[in-house]
């Protein structure tokens, strides 16, 4: 790819052979932090090392004695009900440790539960009967989709029964005129998107785990991802859902209407509830027409001030075709070079990099807008250097400089990850302040004696969403204590969010007070008590 | 304006003098059904006629004896608390009938209450103290914004105290980088939009009542309007809100963050709750950059099949710049001609008309897309005739053919109005079936002896939202009985909504069962009981 002088060349090229402009209907698989390939790599690398039990990592969590223990009779009931061998993984009356393990632990190998029973209901009705039984018997449960979460929300802590949605995986309907898709919760995001691609539509959510995550899980965790900037949050795009409450009540709010003002919009409560008030079994969502043209540009910039200027320019000039504005700092890109050995697309080194994606219905118009934007940001000296993808391969390659960060970090040891929202002007200050603090405390250095290898920042600039990552050579309690709760206090002072898109799970449950006031927490607990009076739904997590 | 042959001429003109293409930052004031000018006209015309009390029109509604009667002591308390003469309109200890009347009745002159007390708190804290007092004393209240609703939701039925938000009318903050506006509930929608226009942004909601309605009321009723198709619903654009619960609790959920996954998204419950669980006192909302170019085209079409084809073509070809797709049937346009005497923009007569608006960041690109679209729909014979606005005057004139329908109807007598969502393919069938039914029953005819003048349909095609209007020479119980509940049953069979955007209020409260199943209604009642155990918030309405 071409360097600073070559951007003008790239622009010239782009102007002439219009056919070379990428016009691809399928968007790339890209990521906030969850590149599932890194799971395989990591697990292979650490195959010898057992994952620590969450109950050991969080000794303040105690199994609540109000919950019943699973008996052989319970297992018999579930086997009879679900009527299929594959629908019940029984570690109660048989030794099924190996089969159960993938459901007990997460892909990051950070959380591990003690469950001995996994149920895979095949329908909403079966889910209803399973939950009602559990509620009556006071058996705790953990709803689980693709198990791709980052906060330990989808795996048990103790012996909670895992209720996995993978067998509910049918697309129920799609209406091309309205763009409304209705599908079971267990449909994999990528499957849904491929189905839509064949019908010239797009799933209005895209994230790195798309090959594994379930759309029900996406809705239950209010997943954000890469193109929220363009298509908005699930609170706006989800038109309806079907869910099962702990007492077995089937909430049929599976409307396919864009407008329906007949009462409280209760479905919203399930969006982002992380399986604590019910299990989402189906989703109705409005999907936009698939863009006919997609472009990607990658820039080097000298300061965060200039990153902000570039963002404002993109918002103003690319406006309706802007579909991603991603930020990566210099250190994060250095780690990708270190980990992959790939040649960086730009010649020089810069403290900041941005990836800008446009998606539109007319390739020529989009390229013209992009060219005007590039001329502006380069002419004004906002951007120091940049490249523009000229074909599909370059398009994918540029996205990998953003996507590859998580994987690069995972190869280099442990990572303390913080997924936060901060008002835009202060977004990167958190990385600088964290680095300064850890450096002052003597934790950061290039040689092996320092616990911290790097403090890096990247994220969804367009959503004010930063991923702060502290890369460590090994996990270190002193480093952890230096970061927490300091980092949360820092965010609270700026009215930010301690969890922008990953949710609370086990990881953030104690810290909710930094982003929600006492009244809000009280109201949330009140709501939880209304829907789940026995507290069987995903206990030890969330609020 | 030009006819069918002239559309090609219009296209040629559009190609040459690019400067003539409209590039206007301010969008027109346009309407679903609420053109407030018609209020003035209608009230002048019917000044001699008293509005019927809602309690008389709905004799099954009885004042609930659990509510206390307002005493002189209560009034003294409120006067002391609010500390301003203008903040309390006291019809309890003084004769203030004339001053109170505008708060007791709605602009359509369909609903009228018996209140003797109007309070206008000047802050969230005052609202909190007012509500706590009312809750303790079991005094029923009606939250009221601009009082522009269509279902009687914002006026009392009996002696409920009106709590009007007009004195909370400050814009609190606007951040140009993120586009997030924070403003008091009592800010008028048009004021908010003008404030944003000066800062190159747009309020992501537009409706006919914008000159009077409050943004708090918009949020409380989940207003839809003209450009939901483009900017999405308030469930997606509202980032946070502040509200007061009946017990005086201030819900401070006024986040300005686009992503914040820290617990249940409780603010969603207030969006569309019509003042039944609390009073919205402030709103935080994400606003898009103001479009630099806006175009309007107006078409005549031979069948509803072709309207659907035109919609699909617009969705596919105008894609990211499509900002409105409005449908008007021939009869509705005939009534506008009859009422205004204006010359219709097209030469011939057609059974269907569409208005298409585009909004984008580049006038040339938008016009090119529009031209391609026009060539396509005219070349394919989908559209029979059409015109394209060439300047601001024509732009406004074309919108008036859509906006003017409500006003035209109001000049011609009474109207039975139904605001419904129906799957797109059946959208217009409701108008045809209603007309056939009323004709068969002998109600429809051209001369004065027939009660029904016309059955017309128009609406937000892009949102599957139809306004079915039955224009009558005078209100007639037999006609009403012929329509209801038949129309609701018709909608229920097609899984539509009996209230797309107007809400429930008094008008639809009994009919919620046609759009929500028993479980949903039960869950809604449960929620109402949690937030408003004394039931003081906007009683006799909603669920």
CSV table of C-alpha atoms in Angstrom, one decimal, chain A residues 175-179 201 221-226 228-230 232-233 235-236 245 247 249-253 255-269 271-274 276-277 287 289 292 311-312 315-321 359-362 364-366 368-369 421-424 460 462-465 495-504 512 515-517 519-520 522-528 530-531 542-543, chain B residues 175-179 201 221-226 228-230 232-233 235-236 245 249-253 255-269 271-274 276-277 287 289 292 308 311-312 315-321 359-362 364-366 368-369 421-424 460 462-465 495-504 512 515-517 519-520 522-528 530-531 542-543:
chain,number,residue,atom,x,y,z
A,175,UNK,CA,-40.3,-9.3,4.5
A,176,UNK,CA,-38.4,-7.6,1.8
A,177,UNK,CA,-40.7,-4.6,1.5
A,178,UNK,CA,-40.3,-3.6,5.2
A,179,UNK,CA,-36.9,-5.2,5.7
A,201,UNK,CA,-30.3,-6.5,3.2
A,221,UNK,CA,-26.6,-7.9,26.0
A,222,UNK,CA,-27.5,-4.9,23.9
A,223,UNK,CA,-24.4,-5.5,21.7
A,224,UNK,CA,-23.0,-2.3,20.1
A,225,UNK,CA,-20.2,-3.2,17.6
A,226,UNK,CA,-18.8,-1.4,14.7
A,228,UNK,CA,-23.8,1.6,15.7
A,229,UNK,CA,-22.7,5.0,14.5
A,230,UNK,CA,-24.6,4.4,11.3
A,232,UNK,CA,-28.2,3.0,15.7
A,233,UNK,CA,-28.6,0.8,18.8
A,235,UNK,CA,-33.1,-0.3,21.3
A,236,UNK,CA,-34.1,1.4,18.0
A,245,UNK,CA,-40.1,-15.2,32.2
A,247,UNK,CA,-42.4,-18.5,35.9
A,249,UNK,CA,-44.8,-16.9,31.0
A,250,UNK,CA,-44.2,-16.5,27.3
A,251,UNK,CA,-43.9,-12.8,26.5
A,252,UNK,CA,-45.1,-12.5,23.0
A,253,UNK,CA,-44.1,-9.0,22.0
A,255,UNK,CA,-44.3,-7.2,16.6
A,256,UNK,CA,-43.0,-6.5,13.2
A,257,UNK,CA,-44.3,-3.0,13.2
A,258,UNK,CA,-42.1,0.1,13.1
A,259,UNK,CA,-44.7,2.1,15.0
A,260,UNK,CA,-46.9,0.7,17.7
A,261,UNK,CA,-47.9,3.1,20.5
A,262,UNK,CA,-50.1,0.8,22.5
A,263,UNK,CA,-48.7,0.7,26.0
A,264,UNK,CA,-45.3,0.4,27.7
A,265,UNK,CA,-42.6,-0.8,25.5
A,266,UNK,CA,-41.7,-3.7,27.7
A,267,UNK,CA,-39.5,-5.4,25.2
A,268,UNK,CA,-36.9,-2.7,25.9
A,269,UNK,CA,-36.3,-4.1,29.4
A,271,UNK,CA,-32.5,-5.5,25.6
A,272,UNK,CA,-29.3,-5.4,27.8
A,273,UNK,CA,-30.8,-7.3,30.7
A,274,UNK,CA,-28.1,-10.1,30.4
A,276,UNK,CA,-31.5,-11.7,34.5
A,277,UNK,CA,-35.3,-11.3,34.0
A,287,UNK,CA,-32.7,-4.4,8.5
A,289,UNK,CA,-30.9,-2.3,2.4
A,292,UNK,CA,-23.8,-1.3,-2.8
A,311,UNK,CA,-14.0,13.0,13.1
A,312,UNK,CA,-15.9,16.3,12.9
A,315,UNK,CA,-19.3,13.6,10.3
A,316,UNK,CA,-19.9,16.8,8.3
A,317,UNK,CA,-18.6,15.7,4.9
A,318,UNK,CA,-19.3,12.0,4.8
A,319,UNK,CA,-22.4,12.4,6.8
A,320,UNK,CA,-25.0,9.9,5.6
A,321,UNK,CA,-22.4,7.4,4.2
A,359,UNK,CA,-21.2,2.5,2.9
A,360,UNK,CA,-23.6,3.8,0.4
A,361,UNK,CA,-25.8,3.1,-2.6
A,362,UNK,CA,-23.7,4.7,-5.3
A,364,UNK,CA,-19.1,7.1,-7.6
A,365,UNK,CA,-20.9,9.4,-5.2
A,366,UNK,CA,-19.3,7.8,-2.2
A,368,UNK,CA,-16.4,11.6,-4.7
A,369,UNK,CA,-17.4,12.4,-1.1
A,421,UNK,CA,-17.7,5.5,27.2
A,422,UNK,CA,-16.2,9.0,27.8
A,423,UNK,CA,-17.2,12.3,26.4
A,424,UNK,CA,-15.2,12.7,23.1
A,460,UNK,CA,-15.3,3.2,18.3
A,462,UNK,CA,-17.8,7.6,16.5
A,463,UNK,CA,-19.6,6.3,19.6
A,464,UNK,CA,-17.2,7.8,22.2
A,465,UNK,CA,-16.4,4.3,23.1
A,495,UNK,CA,-20.0,11.1,33.7
A,496,UNK,CA,-18.8,8.2,31.5
A,497,UNK,CA,-19.8,4.6,31.5
A,498,UNK,CA,-17.7,1.9,33.0
A,499,UNK,CA,-19.2,-0.5,30.5
A,500,UNK,CA,-20.1,0.9,27.1
A,501,UNK,CA,-21.0,-2.3,25.3
A,502,UNK,CA,-19.7,-5.4,27.0
A,503,UNK,CA,-22.2,-5.3,29.9
A,504,UNK,CA,-21.9,-6.0,33.6
A,512,UNK,CA,-22.2,-0.3,38.6
A,515,UNK,CA,-22.1,4.8,36.3
A,516,UNK,CA,-25.5,4.6,37.9
A,517,UNK,CA,-26.7,6.5,40.9
A,519,UNK,CA,-31.8,5.7,42.8
A,520,UNK,CA,-31.2,3.9,39.5
A,522,UNK,CA,-32.7,0.8,43.6
A,523,UNK,CA,-35.2,1.0,40.7
A,524,UNK,CA,-33.3,-1.8,38.8
A,525,UNK,CA,-33.4,-4.1,41.9
A,526,UNK,CA,-37.1,-3.4,42.2
A,527,UNK,CA,-37.6,-4.4,38.6
A,528,UNK,CA,-35.5,-7.5,39.0
A,530,UNK,CA,-40.9,-8.0,40.0
A,531,UNK,CA,-39.8,-10.3,37.1
A,542,UNK,CA,-25.5,-7.8,36.9
A,543,UNK,CA,-27.0,-5.7,39.6
B,175,UNK,CA,-22.2,19.2,22.3
B,176,UNK,CA,-21.3,19.8,18.7
B,177,UNK,CA,-18.8,16.9,18.5
B,178,UNK,CA,-21.3,14.3,19.6
B,179,UNK,CA,-24.5,16.0,18.5
B,201,UNK,CA,-27.8,20.0,13.5
B,221,UNK,CA,-45.9,9.9,23.9
B,222,UNK,CA,-43.1,8.3,21.7
B,223,UNK,CA,-44.0,10.7,18.8
B,224,UNK,CA,-43.2,9.3,15.4
B,225,UNK,CA,-43.8,11.9,12.7
B,226,UNK,CA,-42.5,12.4,9.2
B,228,UNK,CA,-38.8,8.2,11.5
B,229,UNK,CA,-38.0,6.3,8.3
B,230,UNK,CA,-34.7,8.1,8.3
B,232,UNK,CA,-35.4,6.1,13.7
B,233,UNK,CA,-37.7,6.1,16.7
B,235,UNK,CA,-36.3,4.6,21.6
B,236,UNK,CA,-33.1,4.8,19.6
B,245,UNK,CA,-42.0,9.4,39.9
B,249,UNK,CA,-38.2,10.3,43.4
B,250,UNK,CA,-36.1,12.1,40.8
B,251,UNK,CA,-35.0,9.5,38.2
B,252,UNK,CA,-31.7,11.0,37.0
B,253,UNK,CA,-31.0,8.9,33.9
B,255,UNK,CA,-26.9,10.2,30.2
B,256,UNK,CA,-25.3,11.8,27.2
B,257,UNK,CA,-23.6,8.6,26.2
B,258,UNK,CA,-24.4,6.6,23.1
B,259,UNK,CA,-23.3,3.4,24.7
B,260,UNK,CA,-23.9,2.6,28.3
B,261,UNK,CA,-24.5,-1.1,29.2
B,262,UNK,CA,-24.8,-0.8,32.9
B,263,UNK,CA,-28.1,-2.2,33.9
B,264,UNK,CA,-31.7,-2.2,32.7
B,265,UNK,CA,-32.5,0.7,30.3
B,266,UNK,CA,-35.3,2.0,32.5
B,267,UNK,CA,-35.6,5.3,30.6
B,268,UNK,CA,-37.2,3.3,27.8
B,269,UNK,CA,-40.3,2.7,30.0
B,271,UNK,CA,-40.9,6.7,26.3
B,272,UNK,CA,-44.5,6.2,25.3
B,273,UNK,CA,-45.9,5.9,28.8
B,274,UNK,CA,-48.2,8.9,28.3
B,276,UNK,CA,-48.8,7.2,33.6
B,277,UNK,CA,-45.7,6.4,35.6
B,287,UNK,CA,-29.1,14.9,16.8
B,289,UNK,CA,-25.9,16.9,11.2
B,292,UNK,CA,-27.2,20.4,3.3
B,308,UNK,CA,-45.5,-0.4,-3.4
B,311,UNK,CA,-41.5,2.5,-2.4
B,312,UNK,CA,-39.2,-0.5,-3.0
B,315,UNK,CA,-35.7,2.3,-0.7
B,316,UNK,CA,-33.2,0.6,-3.0
B,317,UNK,CA,-32.1,3.6,-5.1
B,318,UNK,CA,-32.4,6.6,-2.8
B,319,UNK,CA,-31.4,4.4,0.1
B,320,UNK,CA,-29.4,6.6,2.6
B,321,UNK,CA,-30.8,9.9,1.4
B,359,UNK,CA,-32.0,14.8,2.5
B,360,UNK,CA,-28.3,14.6,2.1
B,361,UNK,CA,-24.9,16.2,2.4
B,362,UNK,CA,-24.3,16.8,-1.4
B,364,UNK,CA,-25.5,17.2,-6.8
B,365,UNK,CA,-25.2,13.6,-5.7
B,366,UNK,CA,-28.7,13.7,-4.3
B,368,UNK,CA,-28.3,12.5,-9.5
B,369,UNK,CA,-29.7,9.8,-7.4
B,421,UNK,CA,-49.9,0.3,11.5
B,422,UNK,CA,-50.6,-2.5,9.0
B,423,UNK,CA,-48.1,-4.7,7.1
B,424,UNK,CA,-47.3,-2.8,3.9
B,460,UNK,CA,-46.3,7.5,6.4
B,462,UNK,CA,-42.3,4.2,4.8
B,463,UNK,CA,-43.3,3.3,8.3
B,464,UNK,CA,-46.4,1.2,7.3
B,465,UNK,CA,-48.4,3.8,9.1
B,495,UNK,CA,-51.2,-8.2,13.5
B,496,UNK,CA,-51.3,-4.4,13.0
B,497,UNK,CA,-51.4,-1.7,15.6
B,498,UNK,CA,-54.6,0.2,16.5
B,499,UNK,CA,-52.4,3.2,17.5
B,500,UNK,CA,-49.2,3.6,15.4
B,501,UNK,CA,-48.0,6.9,16.8
B,502,UNK,CA,-50.9,8.8,18.5
B,503,UNK,CA,-51.0,6.6,21.6
B,504,UNK,CA,-53.8,5.3,23.8
B,512,UNK,CA,-55.6,-2.1,23.6
B,515,UNK,CA,-52.9,-4.9,19.6
B,516,UNK,CA,-51.6,-6.4,22.8
B,517,UNK,CA,-52.3,-9.9,24.1
B,519,UNK,CA,-50.1,-11.4,28.9
B,520,UNK,CA,-48.7,-8.0,27.7
B,522,UNK,CA,-51.1,-8.0,32.5
B,523,UNK,CA,-47.4,-7.2,32.6
B,524,UNK,CA,-48.1,-3.5,31.8
B,525,UNK,CA,-50.6,-3.3,34.7
B,526,UNK,CA,-48.0,-4.9,36.9
B,527,UNK,CA,-45.5,-2.3,35.9
B,528,UNK,CA,-48.0,0.6,36.5
B,530,UNK,CA,-44.9,-0.8,40.7
B,531,UNK,CA,-44.3,2.8,39.7
B,542,UNK,CA,-53.8,4.3,28.8
B,543,UNK,CA,-54.0,0.7,30.1
